[in-house]
JSON list of C-alpha atoms in Angstrom, two decimals:
[
{"chain": "A", "resi": 1, "resn": "UNK", "atom": "CA", "xyz": [-7.99, -7.26, 11.61]},
{"chain": "A", "resi": 2, "resn": "UNK", "atom": "CA", "xyz": [-9.01, -3.72, 10.86]},
{"chain": "A", "resi": 3, "resn": "UNK", "atom": "CA", "xyz": [-10.87, -2.90, 7.62]},
{"chain": "A", "resi": 4, "resn": "UNK", "atom": "CA", "xyz": [-10.26, 0.58, 6.21]},
{"chain": "A", "resi": 5, "resn": "UNK", "atom": "CA", "xyz": [-12.24, 1.81, 3.23]},
{"chain": "A", "resi": 6, "resn": "UNK", "atom": "CA", "xyz": [-11.29, 5.00, 1.42]},
{"chain": "A", "resi": 7, "resn": "UNK", "atom": "CA", "xyz": [-13.40, 7.01, -1.02]},
{"chain": "A", "resi": 8, "resn": "UNK", "atom": "CA", "xyz": [-13.27, 8.22, -3.67]},
{"chain": "A", "resi": 9, "resn": "UNK", "atom": "CA", "xyz": [-10.48, 6.38, -5.45]},
{"chain": "A", "resi": 10, "resn": "UNK", "atom": "CA", "xyz": [-10.01, 9.33, -7.84]},
{"chain": "A", "resi": 11, "resn": "UNK", "atom": "CA", "xyz": [-10.90, 12.99, -7.39]},
{"chain": "A", "resi": 12, "resn": "UNK", "atom": "CA", "xyz": [-10.49, 15.86, -9.82]},
{"chain": "A", "resi": 13, "resn": "UNK", "atom": "CA", "xyz": [-10.99, 19.47, -8.75]},
{"chain": "A", "resi": 14, "resn": "UNK", "atom": "CA", "xyz": [-10.36, 22.92, -10.16]},
{"chain": "A", "resi": 15, "resn": "UNK", "atom": "CA", "xyz": [-7.60, 24.96, -8.59]},
{"chain": "A", "resi": 16, "resn": "UNK", "atom": "CA", "xyz": [-8.99, 26.94, -5.67]},
{"chain": "A", "resi": 17, "resn": "UNK", "atom": "CA", "xyz": [-11.79, 24.49, -4.94]},
{"chain": "A", "resi": 18, "resn": "UNK", "atom": "CA", "xyz": [-11.96, 22.25, -1.88]},
{"chain": "A", "resi": 19, "resn": "UNK", "atom": "CA", "xyz": [-11.31, 18.50, -1.84]},
{"chain": "A", "resi": 20, "resn": "UNK", "atom": "CA", "xyz": [-12.64, 15.98, 0.68]},
{"chain": "A", "resi": 21, "resn": "UNK", "atom": "CA", "xyz": [-11.51, 12.37, 1.09]},
{"chain": "A", "resi": 22, "resn": "UNK", "atom": "CA", "xyz": [-13.32, 10.07, 3.49]},
{"chain": "A", "resi": 23, "resn": "UNK", "atom": "CA", "xyz": [-12.29, 6.87, 5.25]},
{"chain": "A", "resi": 24, "resn": "UNK", "atom": "CA", "xyz": [-14.33, 4.44, 7.30]},
{"chain": "A", "resi": 25, "resn": "UNK", "atom": "CA", "xyz": [-12.95, 1.84, 9.68]},
{"chain": "A", "resi": 26, "resn": "UNK", "atom": "CA", "xyz": [-14.29, -1.19, 11.50]},
{"chain": "A", "resi": 27, "resn": "UNK", "atom": "CA", "xyz": [-12.40, -1.46, 14.79]},
{"chain": "A", "resi": 28, "resn": "UNK", "atom": "CA", "xyz": [-13.98, 0.69, 17.48]},
{"chain": "A", "resi": 29, "resn": "UNK", "atom": "CA", "xyz": [-10.69, 0.49, 19.45]},
{"chain": "A", "resi": 30, "resn": "UNK", "atom": "CA", "xyz": [-8.83, 2.45, 16.75]},
{"chain": "A", "resi": 31, "resn": "UNK", "atom": "CA", "xyz": [-7.15, 5.44, 18.37]},
{"chain": "A", "resi": 32, "resn": "UNK", "atom": "CA", "xyz": [-4.81, 7.04, 15.84]},
{"chain": "A", "resi": 33, "resn": "UNK", "atom": "CA", "xyz": [-5.64, 8.29, 12.34]},
{"chain": "A", "resi": 34, "resn": "UNK", "atom": "CA", "xyz": [-2.83, 9.59, 10.09]},
{"chain": "A", "resi": 35, "resn": "UNK", "atom": "CA", "xyz": [-2.93, 10.78, 6.49]},
{"chain": "A", "resi": 36, "resn": "UNK", "atom": "CA", "xyz": [-0.06, 10.31, 4.05]},
{"chain": "A", "resi": 37, "resn": "UNK", "atom": "CA", "xyz": [0.65, 12.05, 0.74]},
{"chain": "A", "resi": 38, "resn": "UNK", "atom": "CA", "xyz": [2.57, 10.40, -2.07]},
{"chain": "A", "resi": 39, "resn": "UNK", "atom": "CA", "xyz": [3.64, 12.57, -4.97]},
{"chain": "A", "resi": 40, "resn": "UNK", "atom": "CA", "xyz": [4.38, 10.93, -8.29]},
{"chain": "A", "resi": 41, "resn": "UNK", "atom": "CA", "xyz": [7.57, 8.87, -8.09]},
{"chain": "A", "resi": 42, "resn": "UNK", "atom": "CA", "xyz": [8.12, 9.71, -4.43]},
{"chain": "A", "resi": 43, "resn": "UNK", "atom": "CA", "xyz": [7.70, 7.97, -1.11]},
{"chain": "A", "resi": 44, "resn": "UNK", "atom": "CA", "xyz": [4.61, 8.45, 1.11]},
{"chain": "A", "resi": 45, "resn": "UNK", "atom": "CA", "xyz": [5.00, 11.16, 3.76]},
{"chain": "A", "resi": 46, "resn": "UNK", "atom": "CA", "xyz": [2.83, 12.05, 6.75]},
{"chain": "A", "resi": 47, "resn": "UNK", "atom": "CA", "xyz": [0.89, 15.29, 6.29]},
{"chain": "A", "resi": 48, "resn": "UNK", "atom": "CA", "xyz": [-1.41, 15.29, 9.30]},
{"chain": "A", "resi": 49, "resn": "UNK", "atom": "CA", "xyz": [-2.70, 12.98, 12.01]},
{"chain": "A", "resi": 50, "resn": "UNK", "atom": "CA", "xyz": [-5.35, 12.98, 14.71]},
{"chain": "A", "resi": 51, "resn": "UNK", "atom": "CA", "xyz": [-5.82, 11.07, 17.95]},
{"chain": "A", "resi": 52, "resn": "UNK", "atom": "CA", "xyz": [-9.11, 9.60, 19.09]},
{"chain": "A", "resi": 53, "resn": "UNK", "atom": "CA", "xyz": [-9.61, 12.18, 21.82]},
{"chain": "A", "resi": 54, "resn": "UNK", "atom": "CA", "xyz": [-9.74, 15.02, 19.30]},
{"chain": "A", "resi": 55, "resn": "UNK", "atom": "CA", "xyz": [-12.56, 15.76, 16.85]},
{"chain": "A", "resi": 56, "resn": "UNK", "atom": "CA", "xyz": [-10.75, 18.05, 14.44]},
{"chain": "A", "resi": 57, "resn": "UNK", "atom": "CA", "xyz": [-7.24, 19.22, 13.66]},
{"chain": "A", "resi": 58, "resn": "UNK", "atom": "CA", "xyz": [-6.08, 21.88, 11.20]},
{"chain": "A", "resi": 59, "resn": "UNK", "atom": "CA", "xyz": [-2.75, 22.73, 9.64]},
{"chain": "A", "resi": 60, "resn": "UNK", "atom": "CA", "xyz": [-2.94, 25.65, 7.24]},
{"chain": "A", "resi": 61, "resn": "UNK", "atom": "CA", "xyz": [-5.01, 24.46, 4.24]},
{"chain": "A", "resi": 62, "resn": "UNK", "atom": "CA", "xyz": [-5.51, 20.89, 5.43]},
{"chain": "A", "resi": 63, "resn": "UNK", "atom": "CA", "xyz": [-7.74, 19.58, 8.17]},
{"chain": "A", "resi": 64, "resn": "UNK", "atom": "CA", "xyz": [-8.84, 16.21, 9.44]},
{"chain": "A", "resi": 65, "resn": "UNK", "atom": "CA", "xyz": [-12.15, 15.49, 11.16]},
{"chain": "A", "resi": 66, "resn": "UNK", "atom": "CA", "xyz": [-13.00, 12.39, 13.16]},
{"chain": "A", "resi": 67, "resn": "UNK", "atom": "CA", "xyz": [-16.41, 10.93, 14.01]},
{"chain": "A", "resi": 68, "resn": "UNK", "atom": "CA", "xyz": [-15.78, 8.02, 16.38]},
{"chain": "A", "resi": 69, "resn": "UNK", "atom": "CA", "xyz": [-19.45, 7.17, 16.72]},
{"chain": "A", "resi": 70, "resn": "UNK", "atom": "CA", "xyz": [-19.85, 6.68, 12.99]},
{"chain": "A", "resi": 71, "resn": "UNK", "atom": "CA", "xyz": [-16.29, 5.34, 12.65]},
{"chain": "A", "resi": 72, "resn": "UNK", "atom": "CA", "xyz": [-15.19, 7.62, 9.89]},
{"chain": "A", "resi": 73, "resn": "UNK", "atom": "CA", "xyz": [-12.64, 10.37, 9.39]},
{"chain": "A", "resi": 74, "resn": "UNK", "atom": "CA", "xyz": [-12.02, 12.77, 6.56]},
{"chain": "A", "resi": 75, "resn": "UNK", "atom": "CA", "xyz": [-9.26, 14.87, 5.02]},
{"chain": "A", "resi": 76, "resn": "UNK", "atom": "CA", "xyz": [-10.23, 18.35, 3.88]},
{"chain": "A", "resi": 77, "resn": "UNK", "atom": "CA", "xyz": [-8.01, 20.43, 1.60]},
{"chain": "A", "resi": 78, "resn": "UNK", "atom": "CA", "xyz": [-9.09, 24.01, 0.96]},
{"chain": "A", "resi": 79, "resn": "UNK", "atom": "CA", "xyz": [-7.93, 26.39, -1.77]},
{"chain": "A", "resi": 80, "resn": "UNK", "atom": "CA", "xyz": [-6.37, 23.52, -3.69]},
{"chain": "A", "resi": 81, "resn": "UNK", "atom": "CA", "xyz": [-3.25, 24.10, -5.76]},
{"chain": "A", "resi": 82, "resn": "UNK", "atom": "CA", "xyz": [-1.68, 22.02, -8.55]},
{"chain": "A", "resi": 83, "resn": "UNK", "atom": "CA", "xyz": [1.04, 20.90, -6.13]},
{"chain": "A", "resi": 84, "resn": "UNK", "atom": "CA", "xyz": [-1.66, 19.19, -4.05]},
{"chain": "A", "resi": 85, "resn": "UNK", "atom": "CA", "xyz": [-1.98, 16.66, -6.88]},
{"chain": "A", "resi": 86, "resn": "UNK", "atom": "CA", "xyz": [-0.88, 13.31, -5.41]},
{"chain": "A", "resi": 87, "resn": "UNK", "atom": "CA", "xyz": [-2.15, 10.05, -3.98]},
{"chain": "A", "resi": 88, "resn": "UNK", "atom": "CA", "xyz": [-3.47, 10.38, -0.45]},
{"chain": "A", "resi": 89, "resn": "UNK", "atom": "CA", "xyz": [-3.66, 7.45, 1.97]},
{"chain": "A", "resi": 90, "resn": "UNK", "atom": "CA", "xyz": [-5.60, 7.28, 5.21]},
{"chain": "A", "resi": 91, "resn": "UNK", "atom": "CA", "xyz": [-4.62, 4.86, 7.96]},
{"chain": "A", "resi": 92, "resn": "UNK", "atom": "CA", "xyz": [-5.77, 3.68, 11.35]},
{"chain": "A", "resi": 93, "resn": "UNK", "atom": "CA", "xyz": [-4.23, 1.87, 14.26]},
{"chain": "A", "resi": 94, "resn": "UNK", "atom": "CA", "xyz": [-6.48, -0.76, 15.78]},
{"chain": "A", "resi": 95, "resn": "UNK", "atom": "CA", "xyz": [-4.89, -0.98, 19.20]},
{"chain": "A", "resi": 96, "resn": "UNK", "atom": "CA", "xyz": [-2.47, 0.95, 21.33]},
{"chain": "A", "resi": 97, "resn": "UNK", "atom": "CA", "xyz": [0.94, 1.04, 19.65]},
{"chain": "A", "resi": 98, "resn": "UNK", "atom": "CA", "xyz": [0.00, -1.64, 17.10]},
{"chain": "A", "resi": 99, "resn": "UNK", "atom": "CA", "xyz": [0.67, -1.57, 13.37]},
{"chain": "A", "resi": 100, "resn": "UNK", "atom": "CA", "xyz": [-1.11, 0.70, 10.91]},
{"chain": "A", "resi": 101, "resn": "UNK", "atom": "CA", "xyz": [-3.81, -0.32, 8.43]},
{"chain": "A", "resi": 102, "resn": "UNK", "atom": "CA", "xyz": [-3.88, 1.72, 5.23]},
{"chain": "A", "resi": 103, "resn": "UNK", "atom": "CA", "xyz": [-6.73, 2.59, 2.89]},
{"chain": "A", "resi": 104, "resn": "UNK", "atom": "CA", "xyz": [-6.30, 1.98, -0.84]},
{"chain": "A", "resi": 105, "resn": "UNK", "atom": "CA", "xyz": [-5.56, 5.59, -1.65]},
{"chain": "A", "resi": 106, "resn": "UNK", "atom": "CA", "xyz": [-7.17, 8.50, -3.51]},
{"chain": "A", "resi": 107, "resn": "UNK", "atom": "CA", "xyz": [-5.60, 10.00, -6.61]},
{"chain": "A", "resi": 108, "resn": "UNK", "atom": "CA", "xyz": [-6.25, 13.74, -6.36]},
{"chain": "A", "resi": 109, "resn": "UNK", "atom": "CA", "xyz": [-5.75, 15.85, -9.47]},
{"chain": "A", "resi": 110, "resn": "UNK", "atom": "CA", "xyz": [-5.95, 19.63, -9.25]},
{"chain": "A", "resi": 111, "resn": "UNK", "atom": "CA", "xyz": [-6.46, 21.32, -12.62]},
{"chain": "A", "resi": 112, "resn": "UNK", "atom": "CA", "xyz": [-5.08, 24.84, -13.09]},
{"chain": "B", "resi": 1, "resn": "UNK", "atom": "CA", "xyz": [14.71, 11.21, 3.68]},
{"chain": "B", "resi": 2, "resn": "UNK", "atom": "CA", "xyz": [18.24, 9.75, 3.54]},
{"chain": "B", "resi": 3, "resn": "UNK", "atom": "CA", "xyz": [17.75, 8.22, 6.99]},
{"chain": "B", "resi": 4, "resn": "UNK", "atom": "CA", "xyz": [16.00, 5.22, 5.44]},
{"chain": "B", "resi": 5, "resn": "UNK", "atom": "CA", "xyz": [17.72, 3.63, 2.45]},
{"chain": "B", "resi": 6, "resn": "UNK", "atom": "CA", "xyz": [16.84, 0.70, 0.24]},
{"chain": "B", "resi": 7, "resn": "UNK", "atom": "CA", "xyz": [18.98, -1.37, -2.09]},
{"chain": "B", "resi": 8, "resn": "UNK", "atom": "CA", "xyz": [18.65, -2.03, -4.92]},
{"chain": "B", "resi": 9, "resn": "UNK", "atom": "CA", "xyz": [16.43, 0.77, -6.23]},
{"chain": "B", "resi": 10, "resn": "UNK", "atom": "CA", "xyz": [15.51, -1.19, -9.32]},
{"chain": "B", "resi": 11, "resn": "UNK", "atom": "CA", "xyz": [15.74, -4.89, -10.01]},
{"chain": "B", "resi": 12, "resn": "UNK", "atom": "CA", "xyz": [14.74, -7.06, -12.92]},
{"chain": "B", "resi": 13, "resn": "UNK", "atom": "CA", "xyz": [14.81, -10.79, -12.31]},
{"chain": "B", "resi": 14, "resn": "UNK", "atom": "CA", "xyz": [13.47, -14.00, -13.76]},
{"chain": "B", "resi": 15, "resn": "UNK", "atom": "CA", "xyz": [10.80, -16.36, -12.49]},
{"chain": "B", "resi": 16, "resn": "UNK", "atom": "CA", "xyz": [12.18, -18.80, -9.94]},
{"chain": "B", "resi": 17, "resn": "UNK", "atom": "CA", "xyz": [15.15, -16.70, -8.85]},
{"chain": "B", "resi": 18, "resn": "UNK", "atom": "CA", "xyz": [15.79, -15.90, -5.21]},
{"chain": "B", "resi": 19, "resn": "UNK", "atom": "CA", "xyz": [16.30, -12.23, -4.51]},
{"chain": "B", "resi": 20, "resn": "UNK", "atom": "CA", "xyz": [16.85, -10.05, -1.47]},
{"chain": "B", "resi": 21, "resn": "UNK", "atom": "CA", "xyz": [15.82, -6.47, -0.90]},
{"chain": "B", "resi": 22, "resn": "UNK", "atom": "CA", "xyz": [17.67, -4.63, 1.82]},
{"chain": "B", "resi": 23, "resn": "UNK", "atom": "CA", "xyz": [16.67, -1.76, 4.08]},
{"chain": "B", "resi": 24, "resn": "UNK", "atom": "CA", "xyz": [18.89, 0.24, 6.39]},
{"chain": "B", "resi": 25, "resn": "UNK", "atom": "CA", "xyz": [18.04, 3.11, 8.73]},
{"chain": "B", "resi": 26, "resn": "UNK", "atom": "CA", "xyz": [20.01, 5.57, 10.80]},
{"chain": "B", "resi": 27, "resn": "UNK", "atom": "CA", "xyz": [16.99, 6.93, 12.70]},
{"chain": "B", "resi": 28, "resn": "UNK", "atom": "CA", "xyz": [17.51, 4.61, 15.66]},
{"chain": "B", "resi": 29, "resn": "UNK", "atom": "CA", "xyz": [13.94, 3.31, 15.41]},
{"chain": "B", "resi": 30, "resn": "UNK", "atom": "CA", "xyz": [13.02, -0.11, 16.77]},
{"chain": "B", "resi": 31, "resn": "UNK", "atom": "CA", "xyz": [10.09, -0.63, 14.39]},
{"chain": "B", "resi": 32, "resn": "UNK", "atom": "CA", "xyz": [10.57, -1.59, 10.75]},
{"chain": "B", "resi": 33, "resn": "UNK", "atom": "CA", "xyz": [8.13, -2.60, 8.04]},
{"chain": "B", "resi": 34, "resn": "UNK", "atom": "CA", "xyz": [7.98, -3.93, 4.49]},
{"chain": "B", "resi": 35, "resn": "UNK", "atom": "CA", "xyz": [5.10, -2.80, 2.28]},
{"chain": "B", "resi": 36, "resn": "UNK", "atom": "CA", "xyz": [4.15, -3.60, -1.26]},
{"chain": "B", "resi": 37, "resn": "UNK", "atom": "CA", "xyz": [2.43, -1.03, -3.48]},
{"chain": "B", "resi": 38, "resn": "UNK", "atom": "CA", "xyz": [0.38, -1.96, -6.53]},
{"chain": "B", "resi": 39, "resn": "UNK", "atom": "CA", "xyz": [-1.83, 0.48, -8.49]},
{"chain": "B", "resi": 40, "resn": "UNK", "atom": "CA", "xyz": [-5.29, 0.67, -6.94]},
{"chain": "B", "resi": 41, "resn": "UNK", "atom": "CA", "xyz": [-4.39, -1.58, -4.02]},
{"chain": "B", "resi": 42, "resn": "UNK", "atom": "CA", "xyz": [-2.61, 0.92, -1.82]},
{"chain": "B", "resi": 43, "resn": "UNK", "atom": "CA", "xyz": [0.08, -0.05, 0.66]},
{"chain": "B", "resi": 44, "resn": "UNK", "atom": "CA", "xyz": [-0.16, -3.64, 1.80]},
{"chain": "B", "resi": 45, "resn": "UNK", "atom": "CA", "xyz": [1.91, -4.87, 4.72]},
{"chain": "B", "resi": 46, "resn": "UNK", "atom": "CA", "xyz": [4.13, -7.90, 4.08]},
{"chain": "B", "resi": 47, "resn": "UNK", "atom": "CA", "xyz": [6.07, -8.23, 7.36]},
{"chain": "B", "resi": 48, "resn": "UNK", "atom": "CA", "xyz": [6.88, -6.03, 10.31]},
{"chain": "B", "resi": 49, "resn": "UNK", "atom": "CA", "xyz": [9.26, -6.08, 13.25]},
{"chain": "B", "resi": 50, "resn": "UNK", "atom": "CA", "xyz": [8.90, -4.14, 16.50]},
{"chain": "B", "resi": 51, "resn": "UNK", "atom": "CA", "xyz": [12.39, -4.99, 17.71]},
{"chain": "B", "resi": 52, "resn": "UNK", "atom": "CA", "xyz": [15.35, -7.15, 16.75]},
{"chain": "B", "resi": 53, "resn": "UNK", "atom": "CA", "xyz": [13.83, -10.36, 18.12]},
{"chain": "B", "resi": 54, "resn": "UNK", "atom": "CA", "xyz": [10.32, -9.72, 16.84]},
{"chain": "B", "resi": 55, "resn": "UNK", "atom": "CA", "xyz": [8.93, -10.73, 13.41]},
{"chain": "B", "resi": 56, "resn": "UNK", "atom": "CA", "xyz": [5.25, -10.54, 12.46]},
{"chain": "B", "resi": 57, "resn": "UNK", "atom": "CA", "xyz": [3.35, -11.42, 9.31]},
{"chain": "B", "resi": 58, "resn": "UNK", "atom": "CA", "xyz": [1.25, -8.86, 7.52]},
{"chain": "B", "resi": 59, "resn": "UNK", "atom": "CA", "xyz": [-1.65, -9.47, 5.14]},
{"chain": "B", "resi": 60, "resn": "UNK", "atom": "CA", "xyz": [0.40, -10.74, 2.21]},
{"chain": "B", "resi": 61, "resn": "UNK", "atom": "CA", "xyz": [3.39, -12.66, 3.64]},
{"chain": "B", "resi": 62, "resn": "UNK", "atom": "CA", "xyz": [3.04, -15.77, 1.44]},
{"chain": "B", "resi": 63, "resn": "UNK", "atom": "CA", "xyz": [6.05, -16.11, -0.85]},
{"chain": "B", "resi": 64, "resn": "UNK", "atom": "CA", "xyz": [8.17, -13.72, 1.23]},
{"chain": "B", "resi": 65, "resn": "UNK", "atom": "CA", "xyz": [10.49, -14.02, 4.22]},
{"chain": "B", "resi": 66, "resn": "UNK", "atom": "CA", "xyz": [12.37, -11.45, 6.28]},
{"chain": "B", "resi": 67, "resn": "UNK", "atom": "CA", "xyz": [15.42, -11.15, 8.46]},
{"chain": "B", "resi": 68, "resn": "UNK", "atom": "CA", "xyz": [16.08, -8.51, 11.12]},
{"chain": "B", "resi": 69, "resn": "UNK", "atom": "CA", "xyz": [19.85, -8.62, 11.32]},
{"chain": "B", "resi": 70, "resn": "UNK", "atom": "CA", "xyz": [20.18, -5.61, 13.63]},
{"chain": "B", "resi": 71, "resn": "UNK", "atom": "CA", "xyz": [18.14, -2.67, 14.83]},
{"chain": "B", "resi": 72, "resn": "UNK", "atom": "CA", "xyz": [19.19, -0.81, 11.70]},
{"chain": "B", "resi": 73, "resn": "UNK", "atom": "CA", "xyz": [18.69, -3.54, 9.08]},
{"chain": "B", "resi": 74, "resn": "UNK", "atom": "CA", "xyz": [15.63, -5.38, 7.83]},
{"chain": "B", "resi": 75, "resn": "UNK", "atom": "CA", "xyz": [15.82, -7.56, 4.70]},
{"chain": "B", "resi": 76, "resn": "UNK", "atom": "CA", "xyz": [13.02, -8.95, 2.55]},
{"chain": "B", "resi": 77, "resn": "UNK", "atom": "CA", "xyz": [13.57, -12.12, 0.52]},
{"chain": "B", "resi": 78, "resn": "UNK", "atom": "CA", "xyz": [11.60, -13.66, -2.30]},
{"chain": "B", "resi": 79, "resn": "UNK", "atom": "CA", "xyz": [12.51, -17.34, -2.20]},
{"chain": "B", "resi": 80, "resn": "UNK", "atom": "CA", "xyz": [11.31, -18.10, -5.72]},
{"chain": "B", "resi": 81, "resn": "UNK", "atom": "CA", "xyz": [10.15, -14.99, -7.54]},
{"chain": "B", "resi": 82, "resn": "UNK", "atom": "CA", "xyz": [6.99, -15.08, -9.64]},
{"chain": "B", "resi": 83, "resn": "UNK", "atom": "CA", "xyz": [5.60, -12.46, -12.06]},
{"chain": "B", "resi": 84, "resn": "UNK", "atom": "CA", "xyz": [2.76, -11.34, -9.76]},
{"chain": "B", "resi": 85, "resn": "UNK", "atom": "CA", "xyz": [5.39, -10.18, -7.27]},
{"chain": "B", "resi": 86, "resn": "UNK", "atom": "CA", "xyz": [6.23, -7.41, -9.70]},
{"chain": "B", "resi": 87, "resn": "UNK", "atom": "CA", "xyz": [5.56, -4.27, -7.67]},
{"chain": "B", "resi": 88, "resn": "UNK", "atom": "CA", "xyz": [7.03, -1.29, -5.86]},
{"chain": "B", "resi": 89, "resn": "UNK", "atom": "CA", "xyz": [8.36, -2.26, -2.43]},
{"chain": "B", "resi": 90, "resn": "UNK", "atom": "CA", "xyz": [8.76, 0.18, 0.44]},
{"chain": "B", "resi": 91, "resn": "UNK", "atom": "CA", "xyz": [10.59, -0.22, 3.70]},
{"chain": "B", "resi": 92, "resn": "UNK", "atom": "CA", "xyz": [9.50, 2.01, 6.59]},
{"chain": "B", "resi": 93, "resn": "UNK", "atom": "CA", "xyz": [10.50, 2.72, 10.17]},
{"chain": "B", "resi": 94, "resn": "UNK", "atom": "CA", "xyz": [8.65, 4.25, 13.11]},
{"chain": "B", "resi": 95, "resn": "UNK", "atom": "CA", "xyz": [9.06, 5.16, 16.75]},
{"chain": "B", "resi": 96, "resn": "UNK", "atom": "CA", "xyz": [5.80, 5.78, 18.65]},
{"chain": "B", "resi": 97, "resn": "UNK", "atom": "CA", "xyz": [5.85, 8.87, 20.83]},
{"chain": "B", "resi": 98, "resn": "UNK", "atom": "CA", "xyz": [4.42, 9.23, 24.32]},
{"chain": "B", "resi": 99, "resn": "UNK", "atom": "CA", "xyz": [1.20, 10.65, 22.94]},
{"chain": "B", "resi": 100, "resn": "UNK", "atom": "CA", "xyz": [0.58, 7.61, 20.78]},
{"chain": "B", "resi": 101, "resn": "UNK", "atom": "CA", "xyz": [1.52, 9.08, 17.40]},
{"chain": "B", "resi": 102, "resn": "UNK", "atom": "CA", "xyz": [3.50, 6.69, 15.22]},
{"chain": "B", "resi": 103, "resn": "UNK", "atom": "CA", "xyz": [4.83, 8.43, 12.13]},
{"chain": "B", "resi": 104, "resn": "UNK", "atom": "CA", "xyz": [6.12, 6.05, 9.51]},
{"chain": "B", "resi": 105, "resn": "UNK", "atom": "CA", "xyz": [9.25, 7.11, 7.60]},
{"chain": "B", "resi": 106, "resn": "UNK", "atom": "CA", "xyz": [9.45, 5.45, 4.23]},
{"chain": "B", "resi": 107, "resn": "UNK", "atom": "CA", "xyz": [12.49, 4.57, 2.19]},
{"chain": "B", "resi": 108, "resn": "UNK", "atom": "CA", "xyz": [12.73, 5.57, -1.49]},
{"chain": "B", "resi": 109, "resn": "UNK", "atom": "CA", "xyz": [11.29, 2.29, -2.71]},
{"chain": "B", "resi": 110, "resn": "UNK", "atom": "CA", "xyz": [12.55, -0.64, -4.79]},
{"chain": "B", "resi": 111, "resn": "UNK", "atom": "CA", "xyz": [10.92, -1.29, -8.13]},
{"chain": "B", "resi": 112, "resn": "UNK", "atom": "CA", "xyz": [10.98, -5.04, -8.76]},
{"chain": "B", "resi": 113, "resn": "UNK", "atom": "CA", "xyz": [10.12, -6.65, -12.08]},
{"chain": "B", "resi": 114, "resn": "UNK", "atom": "CA", "xyz": [9.83, -10.43, -12.35]},
{"chain": "B", "resi": 115, "resn": "UNK", "atom": "CA", "xyz": [9.86, -11.72, -15.91]}
]
């Protein structure tokens, strides 16, 4: 099956700084790359996703970039705010319409 | 998201007991999943079902079983609970769109403690 590695496992930034979380995957057939955010005591929720035919996607302060050749994709959060503090999970799908494979998560803390 | 519900929300049980966690959804999705979350280990897939007649094992299915009673209901059972099954359990549903996106909608979670 797919192997998804996510780094770093913890990340602390000052409010207003940028945060970057990176994931690598093993299956070259992977074609869908979502990111989920889980606030403390809450359920994970999708914040952004990207398909394999797109290199970058932005939504306000968050963006995802994909490098299919190197098999890695990254989440970028700019102008971080305390409410961005959460655990972030990357995921991939190894084949068309198959199940998702999740990374282990990154605990992001934004200090005011 | 009240469309995906889990019962119970919290459960404390003893080693060796059989317990069932239930998941119901009103989203009309064919796909349902059971995940386990442990600190530092992320979301690990236990079982998943792509329609009523379909059941598939995930990475950590040993010690668990599932039943897909209807499109809307997917139950997870621990036949004989053990302490290392203490964890937060999430049910999720999804419905892939024509473009290939497959957003997963998670339930509120069930916190299970096995003593």
